[in-house]
Coordinates of C-alpha atoms and ligand atoms in Angstrom, one line a residue:
M1 CA -44.9 -143.6 46.7
F2 CA -42.4 -142.1 44.3
G3 CA -40.4 -144.0 41.7
C4 CA -37.0 -142.9 40.5
I5 CA -35.4 -145.8 38.6
S6 CA -34.1 -144.3 35.4
R7 CA -34.8 -146.6 32.5
G8 CA -32.5 -144.6 30.2
S9 CA -30.3 -147.5 29.8
R10 CA -33.2 -149.9 29.1
V11 CA -35.1 -147.9 26.6
G12 CA -32.9 -146.7 23.8
G13 CA -33.3 -143.0 22.9
R14 CA -36.5 -142.4 24.9
I15 CA -35.0 -140.2 27.6
R16 CA -33.9 -136.8 26.7
P17 CA -33.3 -133.8 28.9
C18 CA -36.6 -132.2 30.0
S19 CA -35.4 -129.0 28.6
A20 CA -35.7 -130.1 25.0
P21 CA -39.1 -129.7 23.4
P22 CA -41.2 -132.8 23.2
R23 CA -40.6 -134.8 20.0
F24 CA -41.7 -138.1 18.5
A25 CA -40.5 -141.2 20.3
R26 CA -38.5 -143.7 18.5
P27 CA -39.9 -147.2 18.3
C28 CA -39.8 -148.6 21.7
V29 CA -37.3 -151.3 22.7
L30 CA -38.1 -152.8 26.0
D31 CA -36.5 -155.5 27.9
D32 CA -38.8 -157.8 29.8
G33 CA -37.3 -157.3 33.3
L34 CA -40.0 -155.0 34.6
V35 CA -39.1 -154.5 38.2
P36 CA -41.8 -153.5 40.7
A37 CA -41.9 -149.8 41.3
I38 CA -40.0 -148.7 44.4
A39 CA -42.2 -146.3 46.3
R40 CA -39.7 -144.5 48.3
P41 CA -36.4 -145.0 46.6
W42 CA -34.3 -142.1 47.7
I43 CA -31.5 -143.3 49.9
L44 CA -30.6 -140.0 51.5
T45 CA -27.3 -139.9 53.2
A46 CA -26.3 -137.5 55.9
N47 CA -24.9 -134.3 54.5
P48 CA -21.6 -132.9 55.8
R49 CA -22.2 -129.9 58.0
R50 CA -20.8 -127.5 55.6
P51 CA -22.2 -125.8 52.5
L52 CA -22.2 -128.0 49.4
T53 CA -22.7 -126.6 46.0
R54 CA -24.1 -129.2 43.6
S55 CA -24.0 -128.3 40.0
R56 CA -26.5 -129.6 37.5
Q57 CA -23.9 -129.5 34.7
G58 CA -20.7 -129.2 36.5
Q59 CA -20.9 -125.4 36.7
R60 CA -21.0 -123.2 39.7
R61 CA -23.2 -120.2 40.4
P62 CA -22.8 -117.9 43.3
P63 CA -24.9 -119.1 46.2
S64 CA -27.9 -117.0 47.1
A65 CA -27.0 -114.2 49.5
F66 CA -29.8 -115.0 51.9
P67 CA -28.5 -115.4 55.5
V68 CA -27.9 -118.9 56.8
V69 CA -30.5 -119.8 59.4
D70 CA -29.2 -121.4 62.6
G71 CA -30.6 -124.9 62.5
A72 CA -28.3 -126.5 65.0
L73 CA -29.8 -128.8 67.6
Q74 CA -29.1 -127.6 71.2
P75 CA -28.3 -130.1 73.9
A76 CA -31.4 -128.9 75.9
H77 CA -33.6 -130.1 73.1
L78 CA -32.1 -133.5 72.7
H79 CA -34.8 -135.4 74.7
V80 CA -37.5 -133.9 72.5
Y81 CA -35.6 -134.8 69.4
Q82 CA -35.2 -138.4 70.6
A83 CA -38.9 -138.7 71.5
N84 CA -39.8 -137.4 68.0
L85 CA -37.3 -139.7 66.4
H86 CA -38.9 -142.7 68.1
N87 CA -42.3 -141.7 67.1
S88 CA -41.2 -141.2 63.5
G89 CA -39.8 -144.7 63.5
V90 CA -43.2 -146.0 64.6
C91 CA -45.0 -143.9 61.9
Q92 CA -42.6 -145.0 59.3
Q93 CA -43.4 -148.7 60.0
R94 CA -47.1 -147.9 59.6
Y95 CA -46.2 -146.1 56.3
L96 CA -44.4 -149.2 55.0
K97 CA -47.2 -151.5 56.0
Y98 CA -49.7 -149.3 54.1
Q99 CA -47.4 -149.1 51.2
E100 CA -47.1 -152.8 50.9
Q101 CA -50.9 -153.1 51.0
A102 CA -51.3 -150.6 48.3
M103 CA -48.7 -152.3 46.1
M104 CA -50.5 -155.6 46.3
G105 CA -53.5 -154.2 44.4
G106 CA -56.3 -156.8 44.2
G107 CA -54.1 -159.6 45.4
E108 CA -52.6 -162.7 43.9
N109 CA -55.7 -164.4 42.3
A110 CA -56.9 -161.2 40.7
T111 CA -53.3 -160.5 39.4
T112 CA -53.2 -164.0 37.9
R113 CA -56.6 -163.5 36.3
H114 CA -55.5 -160.1 34.9
T115 CA -52.2 -161.2 33.4
Q116 CA -52.8 -164.9 32.5
R117 CA -56.4 -165.2 31.6
N118 CA -57.1 -161.6 30.4
K119 CA -53.5 -161.2 28.9
K120 CA -53.2 -157.6 30.2
L121 CA -50.3 -155.8 31.6
L122 CA -50.3 -154.7 35.3
V123 CA -50.9 -151.0 35.8
R124 CA -47.4 -150.2 37.0
D125 CA -45.9 -152.0 34.0
R126 CA -48.2 -149.9 31.8
L127 CA -46.9 -146.7 33.5
R128 CA -43.4 -147.9 32.9
M129 CA -44.1 -148.0 29.1
L130 CA -46.0 -144.7 29.1
L131 CA -43.6 -142.6 31.1
D132 CA -40.0 -141.5 30.4
D133 CA -38.8 -142.9 33.7
E134 CA -40.0 -143.9 37.1
D135 CA -39.2 -140.5 38.6
Y136 CA -42.9 -139.7 39.0
L137 CA -45.0 -138.2 41.7
E138 CA -47.7 -140.6 42.8
L139 CA -50.7 -139.0 44.4
S140 CA -52.6 -140.5 47.3
P141 CA -51.4 -144.1 47.1
F142 CA -53.0 -144.9 50.4
A143 CA -56.5 -143.7 49.3
G144 CA -59.1 -146.4 49.9
L145 CA -57.4 -148.3 52.7
D146 CA -59.6 -149.4 55.6
L147 CA -62.8 -147.6 54.6
D148 CA -66.2 -148.5 56.0
Y149 CA -67.1 -150.4 52.8
G150 CA -63.8 -152.3 52.7
S151 CA -60.2 -151.8 51.8
I152 CA -59.8 -150.7 48.2
P153 CA -56.0 -150.6 47.5
S154 CA -55.0 -147.2 46.0
A155 CA -58.7 -146.6 45.5
G156 CA -58.6 -149.0 42.5
C157 CA -56.6 -146.5 40.3
L158 CA -53.2 -145.0 40.2
T159 CA -52.9 -141.2 39.8
G160 CA -49.9 -139.0 39.6
I161 CA -47.7 -136.8 37.5
G162 CA -44.9 -138.2 35.3
K163 CA -43.0 -137.1 32.3
I164 CA -43.8 -138.2 28.8
N165 CA -41.3 -137.1 26.2
G166 CA -40.0 -134.5 28.7
L167 CA -43.5 -133.1 29.5
W168 CA -45.1 -133.5 32.9
C169 CA -48.5 -135.1 32.5
V170 CA -51.1 -136.2 35.0
F171 CA -52.0 -139.9 34.6
I172 CA -55.2 -141.6 35.8
A173 CA -54.8 -145.4 35.4
N174 CA -57.3 -148.0 36.5
N175 CA -56.0 -151.0 38.4
A176 CA -58.3 -153.8 37.1
T177 CA -57.0 -156.3 39.6
V178 CA -59.1 -154.4 42.1
K179 CA -62.7 -155.6 41.4
G180 CA -62.3 -155.3 37.6
G181 CA -61.2 -151.7 37.9
T182 CA -64.7 -150.7 39.0
A183 CA -65.3 -147.2 40.4
Y184 CA -66.0 -147.0 44.1
P185 CA -66.9 -143.6 45.6
I186 CA -63.3 -143.2 46.6
T187 CA -62.2 -144.0 43.0
V188 CA -64.4 -141.3 41.7
K189 CA -63.0 -138.9 44.3
K190 CA -59.4 -139.8 43.4
Q191 CA -60.0 -139.4 39.6
L192 CA -61.7 -136.0 40.2
R193 CA -58.8 -134.8 42.4
A194 CA -56.3 -135.8 39.6
Q195 CA -58.3 -133.8 37.1
D196 CA -58.3 -130.9 39.5
V197 CA -54.5 -131.1 39.7
A198 CA -54.4 -131.2 35.9
M199 CA -56.6 -128.1 35.8
Q200 CA -54.9 -126.1 38.5
N201 CA -51.5 -126.7 37.1
R202 CA -52.4 -126.9 33.5
L203 CA -51.0 -130.3 32.9
P204 CA -51.9 -132.6 30.0
C205 CA -53.8 -135.6 31.2
V206 CA -53.6 -139.3 30.1
Y207 CA -56.3 -141.8 31.1
L208 CA -55.5 -145.5 31.0
V209 CA -58.9 -147.0 31.0
D210 CA -59.6 -150.6 32.2
S211 CA -62.8 -150.5 34.2
G212 CA -66.1 -152.3 34.7
G213 CA -67.8 -148.9 35.4
A214 CA -69.5 -148.0 38.6
F215 CA -69.4 -150.5 41.5
L216 CA -73.1 -151.1 41.5
P217 CA -73.7 -151.9 45.1
L218 CA -72.7 -148.3 46.0
Q219 CA -74.3 -146.6 43.0
S220 CA -76.1 -144.1 45.2
E221 CA -72.7 -142.7 46.3
I222 CA -71.3 -142.6 42.8
F223 CA -74.0 -141.5 40.5
P224 CA -76.3 -138.6 41.5
D225 CA -74.4 -135.8 43.1
K226 CA -72.3 -133.0 41.7
N227 CA -69.0 -134.5 42.5
H228 CA -69.9 -138.0 41.5
G229 CA -69.1 -140.0 38.4
G230 CA -70.6 -137.6 35.8
R231 CA -68.2 -134.9 37.0
T232 CA -65.3 -136.7 35.3
F233 CA -66.9 -136.2 31.9
Y234 CA -67.9 -132.6 32.7
N235 CA -64.3 -132.0 33.6
E236 CA -63.1 -133.5 30.4
A237 CA -65.1 -131.0 28.4
I238 CA -64.0 -128.1 30.6
M239 CA -60.4 -129.1 30.5
S240 CA -60.5 -129.4 26.7
A241 CA -62.0 -125.9 26.5
M242 CA -59.2 -124.7 28.8
K243 CA -56.7 -126.2 26.3
I244 CA -55.6 -128.8 28.7
P245 CA -54.9 -131.7 26.4
Q246 CA -56.3 -135.2 27.2
V247 CA -55.5 -138.5 25.7
A248 CA -57.1 -141.9 26.6
V249 CA -55.7 -145.4 26.1
V250 CA -58.4 -148.1 26.2
C251 CA -56.5 -151.0 27.6
G252 CA -59.4 -152.9 29.0
S253 CA -63.1 -152.6 29.5
C254 CA -64.8 -149.2 29.2
T255 CA -68.4 -150.0 30.1
A256 CA -71.4 -147.8 30.7
G257 CA -70.3 -144.4 32.1
G258 CA -66.7 -145.5 31.5
A259 CA -67.3 -145.4 27.8
Y260 CA -67.4 -141.6 27.9
V261 CA -63.8 -141.3 29.1
P262 CA -62.2 -142.1 25.8
T263 CA -65.0 -140.7 23.7
M264 CA -64.6 -137.3 25.4
A265 CA -60.8 -137.3 25.3
E266 CA -59.2 -135.4 22.5
E267 CA -57.5 -138.4 21.1
A268 CA -58.0 -142.0 22.0
V269 CA -56.0 -145.2 21.4
I270 CA -57.4 -148.7 21.7
V271 CA -55.6 -152.0 22.1
H272 CA -56.7 -154.9 19.8
K273 CA -58.4 -157.8 21.6
I274 CA -58.0 -156.1 25.0
G275 CA -59.8 -152.8 24.7
T276 CA -63.6 -152.6 24.5
I277 CA -66.1 -149.7 24.6
F278 CA -69.8 -150.2 25.1
L279 CA -72.7 -148.8 27.0
G280 CA -74.0 -152.2 27.8
G281 CA -71.9 -155.4 27.6
P282 CA -72.8 -158.8 26.0
P283 CA -74.9 -159.9 29.0
L284 CA -77.1 -156.9 28.7
V285 CA -77.6 -157.5 24.9
K286 CA -78.5 -161.1 25.6
A287 CA -81.0 -160.1 28.3
A288 CA -82.5 -157.4 26.0
T289 CA -82.6 -159.1 22.6
G290 CA -81.5 -162.7 23.2
E291 CA -78.6 -162.1 20.8
E292 CA -75.2 -163.7 21.7
V293 CA -72.4 -161.4 20.8
S294 CA -68.7 -161.3 21.7
P295 CA -67.2 -158.2 23.4
E296 CA -64.9 -157.8 20.4
D297 CA -67.8 -157.7 17.9
L298 CA -69.9 -155.5 20.1
G299 CA -67.3 -152.8 20.9
G300 CA -63.7 -154.0 20.2
A301 CA -60.8 -152.2 18.7
R302 CA -61.7 -152.9 15.1
V303 CA -65.3 -151.7 15.6
H304 CA -64.3 -148.4 17.1
A305 CA -61.2 -147.7 14.9
E306 CA -62.9 -148.8 11.6
V307 CA -66.6 -148.4 12.0
S308 CA -67.7 -146.1 14.8
G309 CA -64.7 -143.8 14.8
C310 CA -64.9 -143.6 18.6
V311 CA -61.1 -144.0 18.8
D312 CA -58.4 -142.5 16.7
H313 CA -55.6 -145.0 16.9
F314 CA -55.5 -148.8 16.7
A315 CA -52.8 -150.6 18.6
P316 CA -52.1 -154.2 17.8
L317 CA -50.4 -154.7 21.2
E318 CA -50.5 -152.9 24.5
R319 CA -46.9 -151.6 24.1
D320 CA -47.9 -150.0 20.8
A321 CA -50.7 -148.2 22.5
Y322 CA -48.3 -146.5 25.0
E323 CA -46.0 -145.6 22.1
H324 CA -49.0 -143.9 20.3
A325 CA -49.8 -142.0 23.5
R326 CA -46.3 -140.8 23.8
N327 CA -46.3 -139.6 20.2
I328 CA -49.6 -137.8 20.7
I329 CA -48.0 -135.9 23.6
S330 CA -45.2 -134.9 21.3
T331 CA -47.7 -133.1 19.1
L332 CA -48.6 -130.7 22.0
N333 CA -47.6 -127.1 21.6
F334 CA -45.1 -126.6 24.4
E335 CA -41.7 -125.0 24.2
L336 CA -39.6 -126.1 27.1
P337 CA -36.5 -124.0 28.1
A338 CA -33.0 -125.0 27.6
D339 CA -31.1 -126.5 30.6
E340 CA -30.5 -123.9 33.2
N341 CA -27.2 -125.3 34.4
E342 CA -28.1 -124.1 37.8
A343 CA -25.9 -124.8 40.8
V344 CA -27.8 -125.8 43.8
E345 CA -26.6 -125.7 47.4
E346 CA -27.7 -128.6 49.6
P347 CA -29.0 -127.7 53.1
L348 CA -26.2 -127.5 55.7
H349 CA -27.9 -130.1 57.9
S350 CA -29.0 -133.6 56.9
V351 CA -32.6 -134.0 55.8
E352 CA -32.6 -137.2 57.9
D353 CA -32.7 -134.9 61.0
L354 CA -36.3 -134.1 60.0
K355 CA -37.4 -137.4 61.6
G356 CA -36.4 -136.0 65.0
L357 CA -38.0 -132.6 64.3
A358 CA -41.3 -134.0 63.2
P359 CA -43.3 -133.3 66.3
R360 CA -44.8 -136.3 68.1
S361 CA -47.3 -133.9 69.6
Y362 CA -47.7 -130.1 69.7
N363 CA -45.7 -130.0 72.9
H364 CA -42.8 -131.6 71.1
S365 CA -42.5 -128.9 68.5
L366 CA -39.0 -127.4 68.2
D367 CA -38.3 -124.0 66.6
V368 CA -39.6 -124.4 63.0
R369 CA -36.5 -122.7 61.6
M370 CA -34.7 -126.0 62.3
I371 CA -37.0 -127.6 59.8
V372 CA -36.7 -124.7 57.4
S373 CA -32.9 -125.0 57.6
R374 CA -33.2 -128.6 56.4
L375 CA -35.3 -127.8 53.4
T376 CA -33.8 -124.7 51.9
D377 CA -30.7 -124.5 49.6
G378 CA -27.7 -123.8 51.8
S379 CA -30.0 -123.5 54.8
R380 CA -30.5 -119.9 53.7
F381 CA -33.6 -118.0 54.7
Q382 CA -34.4 -114.3 54.3
E383 CA -36.7 -113.9 57.2
F384 CA -39.5 -111.4 57.0
K385 CA -40.7 -109.5 60.2
A386 CA -38.5 -111.8 62.4
R387 CA -39.3 -109.9 65.5
Y388 CA -43.0 -109.5 65.1
G389 CA -45.7 -112.2 65.5
T390 CA -43.0 -114.7 66.3
T391 CA -45.4 -117.7 66.5
L392 CA -45.4 -117.6 62.7
V393 CA -42.2 -117.7 60.7
T394 CA -42.2 -116.1 57.3
G395 CA -39.5 -115.5 54.7
F396 CA -37.9 -116.4 51.4
G397 CA -35.7 -119.3 50.6
K398 CA -34.8 -121.5 47.6
I399 CA -35.6 -125.1 47.2
E400 CA -33.4 -126.7 44.6
G401 CA -33.1 -123.3 42.9
H402 CA -36.8 -122.4 43.0
L403 CA -37.5 -119.2 44.9
V404 CA -40.3 -119.7 47.4
G405 CA -42.0 -117.9 50.2
I406 CA -42.3 -120.0 53.4
V407 CA -45.0 -119.6 56.0
A408 CA -44.4 -121.8 58.9
S409 CA -46.3 -122.3 62.2
N410 CA -44.1 -121.7 65.2
G411 CA -46.8 -121.7 67.9
E412 CA -50.4 -120.4 68.0
L413 CA -51.7 -118.2 65.2
T414 CA -52.0 -115.1 67.3
Y415 CA -53.4 -111.7 66.3
E416 CA -49.9 -110.4 65.4
A417 CA -48.9 -113.7 63.6
S418 CA -52.1 -113.6 61.5
L419 CA -51.4 -109.9 60.5
K420 CA -47.9 -110.9 59.6
G421 CA -49.1 -113.9 57.6
S422 CA -51.6 -111.8 55.6
H423 CA -48.9 -109.3 54.8
F424 CA -46.4 -111.9 53.7
V425 CA -48.8 -113.9 51.6
Q426 CA -49.8 -110.7 49.8
L427 CA -46.2 -109.9 49.3
C428 CA -45.5 -113.3 47.7
D429 CA -48.6 -112.9 45.5
Q430 CA -47.5 -109.4 44.4
R431 CA -44.1 -110.9 43.4
D432 CA -45.6 -114.1 41.9
V433 CA -43.5 -116.2 44.3
P434 CA -45.0 -119.7 45.1
I435 CA -45.7 -120.2 48.8
I436 CA -44.9 -123.2 50.9
F437 CA -47.0 -123.6 54.1
L438 CA -45.5 -125.7 56.9
Q439 CA -48.5 -126.3 59.0
N440 CA -48.4 -127.3 62.7
T441 CA -51.5 -125.7 64.3
A442 CA -52.5 -125.5 67.9
P443 CA -54.4 -128.6 69.2
K444 CA -57.5 -126.7 70.3
P445 CA -59.4 -123.6 69.4
A446 CA -58.8 -120.4 71.3
M447 CA -61.7 -120.0 73.8
T448 CA -63.1 -116.8 75.2
P449 CA -63.0 -117.6 78.9
S450 CA -63.6 -114.2 80.3
Q451 CA -65.1 -110.9 79.2
H452 CA -61.9 -109.0 79.5
K453 CA -60.3 -111.4 77.0
A454 CA -63.2 -111.0 74.6
E455 CA -61.7 -108.0 72.8
A456 CA -58.3 -109.7 72.3
H457 CA -60.1 -112.8 70.9
S458 CA -62.2 -110.7 68.6
N459 CA -59.1 -109.0 67.3
R460 CA -57.5 -112.3 66.7
L461 CA -60.6 -113.5 64.9
K462 CA -60.5 -110.5 62.6
A463 CA -56.8 -110.9 61.9
Q464 CA -57.2 -114.6 61.1
S465 CA -60.0 -113.8 58.8
S466 CA -57.9 -111.4 57.0
M467 CA -55.1 -114.0 56.6
M468 CA -57.7 -116.5 55.4
A469 CA -58.8 -114.0 52.8
A470 CA -55.2 -113.3 51.7
V471 CA -54.5 -117.0 51.4
A472 CA -57.8 -117.8 49.6
C473 CA -57.3 -115.0 47.1
A474 CA -53.6 -115.4 46.4
S475 CA -53.1 -116.3 42.8
T476 CA -49.6 -117.6 43.2
P477 CA -49.2 -121.4 43.6
R478 CA -49.4 -122.8 47.1
I479 CA -48.1 -126.0 48.5
T480 CA -49.0 -127.1 52.0
V481 CA -47.1 -129.7 54.1
V482 CA -48.7 -130.6 57.4
I483 CA -45.7 -131.2 59.6
G484 CA -47.6 -131.6 62.9
G485 CA -51.1 -130.6 63.7
C486 CA -53.9 -129.6 61.4
H487 CA -56.6 -128.5 63.7
G488 CA -59.4 -126.0 63.8
A489 CA -59.6 -122.7 62.0
D490 CA -55.9 -122.0 62.2
S491 CA -55.5 -124.8 59.6
Y492 CA -57.6 -122.8 57.1
A493 CA -55.3 -119.8 57.4
M494 CA -52.4 -122.1 56.9
C495 CA -53.9 -123.2 53.5
G496 CA -55.7 -126.4 54.5
R497 CA -57.4 -128.5 51.9
S498 CA -60.5 -126.3 51.6
F499 CA -58.2 -123.3 50.7
D500 CA -57.3 -125.1 47.5
P501 CA -53.5 -125.5 47.6
N502 CA -52.0 -126.9 44.4
F503 CA -50.7 -129.8 46.5
L504 CA -51.2 -130.8 50.1
F505 CA -49.0 -133.5 51.8
L506 CA -48.9 -134.9 55.3
W507 CA -46.0 -136.1 57.3
P508 CA -46.8 -139.5 58.9
N509 CA -46.8 -138.0 62.4
A510 CA -49.5 -135.4 61.3
R511 CA -52.8 -135.2 63.2
V512 CA -55.8 -133.9 61.4
S513 CA -59.0 -133.1 63.4
L514 CA -61.1 -130.2 64.5
V515 CA -59.5 -130.5 68.0
A516 CA -56.7 -132.8 68.9
P517 CA -57.3 -136.0 71.0
G518 CA -57.4 -135.0 74.7
C519 CA -58.4 -131.4 74.0
S520 CA -62.1 -132.0 73.7
D521 CA -62.9 -132.4 77.4
A522 CA -64.4 -128.9 77.7
L523 CA -66.7 -129.6 74.8
V524 CA -68.6 -132.6 76.3
E525 CA -70.1 -133.2 79.7
E526 CA -70.4 -136.9 80.5
E527 CA -67.2 -138.8 81.3
H528 CA -68.2 -141.6 79.1
D529 CA -68.6 -139.2 76.2
V530 CA -65.2 -137.7 76.9
T531 CA -63.5 -141.2 76.7
H532 CA -65.5 -142.1 73.6
L533 CA -64.7 -138.8 71.9
K534 CA -61.0 -139.0 72.8
K535 CA -60.8 -142.5 71.3
K536 CA -62.6 -141.5 68.2
L537 CA -60.4 -138.5 67.7
E538 CA -57.3 -140.7 68.3
E539 CA -58.4 -143.0 65.5
E540 CA -59.7 -140.4 63.1
S541 CA -56.9 -137.9 63.3
S542 CA -54.1 -140.0 62.0
A543 CA -52.4 -139.1 58.8
F544 CA -53.3 -142.5 57.3
F545 CA -57.0 -142.1 58.1
S546 CA -56.9 -138.7 56.4
S547 CA -55.0 -140.0 53.3
A548 CA -57.3 -143.0 53.0
R549 CA -60.2 -140.6 52.5
L550 CA -58.3 -138.3 50.1
W551 CA -58.2 -135.2 52.3
D552 CA -54.7 -134.7 51.0
D553 CA -52.4 -135.7 48.1
G554 CA -50.5 -138.3 50.1
V555 CA -48.3 -139.0 53.1
I556 CA -44.7 -138.2 52.5
L557 CA -41.7 -139.0 54.8
P558 CA -40.1 -136.0 56.3
Q559 CA -36.7 -136.8 54.8
D560 CA -38.3 -136.8 51.3
T561 CA -39.9 -133.4 51.6
R562 CA -37.3 -131.4 49.8
K563 CA -37.4 -133.7 46.8
V564 CA -41.1 -133.7 46.7
L565 CA -41.3 -129.9 46.9
N566 CA -38.7 -129.6 44.2
K567 CA -40.8 -131.9 41.9
C568 CA -44.0 -130.0 42.6
L569 CA -42.4 -126.7 41.9
K570 CA -41.1 -128.0 38.6
I571 CA -44.5 -129.4 37.7
I572 CA -46.2 -126.1 38.5
K573 CA -43.8 -124.1 36.4
Q574 CA -44.4 -126.1 33.3
Q575 CA -47.5 -124.2 32.4
E576 CA -45.4 -121.2 31.5
Y577 CA -44.1 -123.1 28.5
Q578 CA -47.4 -123.8 26.8
L579 CA -47.6 -121.7 23.8
S580 CA -51.3 -121.3 23.3
K581 CA -53.5 -121.1 26.4
E582 CA -56.6 -119.0 25.8
R583 CA -59.8 -120.7 26.5
L584 CA -61.8 -121.9 23.6
R585 CA -65.4 -120.8 23.3
A586 CA -66.4 -124.5 22.9
P587 CA -64.6 -127.7 23.8
L588 CA -63.1 -129.7 21.0
L589 CA -65.8 -131.5 19.1
R590 CA -65.3 -135.1 18.4
M591 CA -66.9 -136.5 15.3
Ligands
COA601 N1 -70.0 -153.7 40.0 C1 -69.7 -154.5 41.0 N2 -68.8 -155.5 40.9 C2 -68.3 -155.7 39.7 C3 -68.6 -154.9 38.6 C4 -69.5 -153.9 38.8 N3 -69.9 -153.0 37.8 N4 -67.9 -155.3 37.5 C5 -67.1 -156.3 38.0 N5 -67.3 -156.6 39.3 C6 -66.7 -157.6 40.1 C7 -67.0 -159.0 39.8 O1 -68.1 -159.4 40.4 C8 -65.8 -159.7 40.3 O2 -65.9 -159.8 41.7 P1 -65.1 -161.0 42.5 O3 -63.7 -160.9 42.2 O4 -65.5 -160.8 43.9 O5 -65.7 -162.3 41.9 C9 -64.6 -158.7 40.0 O6 -65.3 -157.4 39.9 C10 -63.9 -159.0 38.8 O7 -64.8 -159.2 37.7 P2 -64.6 -160.5 36.7 O8 -65.8 -160.4 35.8 O9 -64.3 -161.7 37.4 O10 -63.3 -160.0 36.0 P3 -62.9 -159.9 34.4 O11 -61.6 -159.4 34.4 O12 -63.2 -161.2 33.7 O13 -64.0 -158.9 33.8 C11 -65.1 -156.8 33.6 C12 -64.0 -157.6 34.2 C13 -65.2 -155.4 34.2 C14 -64.9 -156.8 32.1 C15 -66.5 -157.6 33.9 O14 -66.5 -157.9 35.2 C16 -67.7 -156.8 33.5 O15 -68.1 -156.8 32.3 N6 -68.4 -156.3 34.5 C17 -69.7 -155.6 34.4 C18 -69.5 -154.2 33.8 C19 -70.8 -153.5 33.7 O16 -71.8 -153.9 33.2 N7 -70.8 -152.3 34.3 C20 -71.9 -151.5 34.4 C21 -71.7 -150.6 35.5 S1 -72.7 -149.2 35.4

């Protein structure tokens, strides 16, 4: 899911510290040994159980004075740890299987057609040329797998956030080996989510367009509704007005609706003999007028760079196009800070332990502080209201030097826990501290079985509503990681998808459903229905089912969580360095 192979040694002069302001790239020198992206490349070794201070530039800084949280595993918990570990192993196998499926794109024949007959680069090779390195955050790589209308690897397009000349940018890149890059409903959803990420985090956005337009057999699920295809173009205008820069590279077909992606972007590049833009292709022209015309003459690079003006840059070869795109990004008005030389403490415990802490089920949840102690710098955690509402753990810590507030489920979201959650979320908001939610909610909703419990339940309802309001209205960035269960209303208060976190990831053991499998018996009467519902919940609540439908930004392995959070926090912070941000009254007008 995430690449990290530095290509600094392969591409002379293109890598520079992210702290330096973007500048124009030198002519690109690429070798031809393009290796396939490695989706989960961190080989994390166990940390010694003592504080380590890692310096970014060989300097030391005093460690944070937050207390060290006790994250040691007690012998009494060993059997739970072992059961979790076994389950994590099974989940990881499934993760690797899906990853392989996603990496294969449209399969061997389509890949040969794409590269040999159509003479185009594969989407990951394109990204290698566009981005500084492969240390990018890919979003939802498992989207589109095993859907009702088929398996659409990576939903037919890669989205994510990578650096271009030191600047984090969202990329949306069609994979034309998957049905000619056509847009399925899930493709549209993935593109819109990537634009959302760009908007919420104020990130420049680069589109690599190579698409046959809408997948016609499913047109009714792509065209008419608010969050269907047209929303992409609406967003382009709104993003432009918000001063979120957008660049398009036409490296394949842009047909019908797809033609508006480059023409609504602020700057567009087209590749000679490969890129085409038209509302209706040659077959339509022939059907309408009887004329025979080549794609090149109808809407090729020369036509659009020299006659129509639909694009702004002509690239003789694909690699030139990515160089143009990189240079365009260098013209953006960002001023990045100098290197901070910050010393960062590693957690005292190995991140690998998280595999044994990832709960196989709610009953296998250990104290969430053990998880926190494997995520924060030096395992330090300044706990807030430690003795009140103990089923929610709240407090401050640092992740690779970034100060964060942590809100972590440690049992049911009770009345007291919800009040504490509201208080802490507002505190973080007040101080502009980003919040990390570690979500593991109870498997079934709290019922009101007797009248005398009704008052307690009503109070809990009010307190949870108050926490939901605090979470919904918090203006500070929020990142949610579902480390176990994501069930019922508790998941809203813990910043579920509908509460608009900047990013939401799932661990592979996560379960996402209104009630957990096996907890629905009271809700249906017939035994047959109970069995049927249980089976359905079992299938539909898996993390992979969720990620295939884009209810999250991807499944991440527990041991990668600290790295992913660090990357997200850096990405979110970048908006502080954009020099001019006020919204324009009108979007940029193209000629
Ligand atoms: N809807 C559904 N299927 C489509 C499609 C569309 N809009 N565009 C392409 N496909 C399918 C093809 O049928 C083919 O399927 P197959 O692999 O099962 O045979 C596959 O995508 C690849 O298309 P193909 O034409 O073989 O590949 P190519 O690389 O030579 O050309 C395109 C790709 C996109 C340039 C070409 O297919 C095309 O022009 N498609 C029509 C585009 C169009 O008119 N879109 C209007 C949509 S509103």
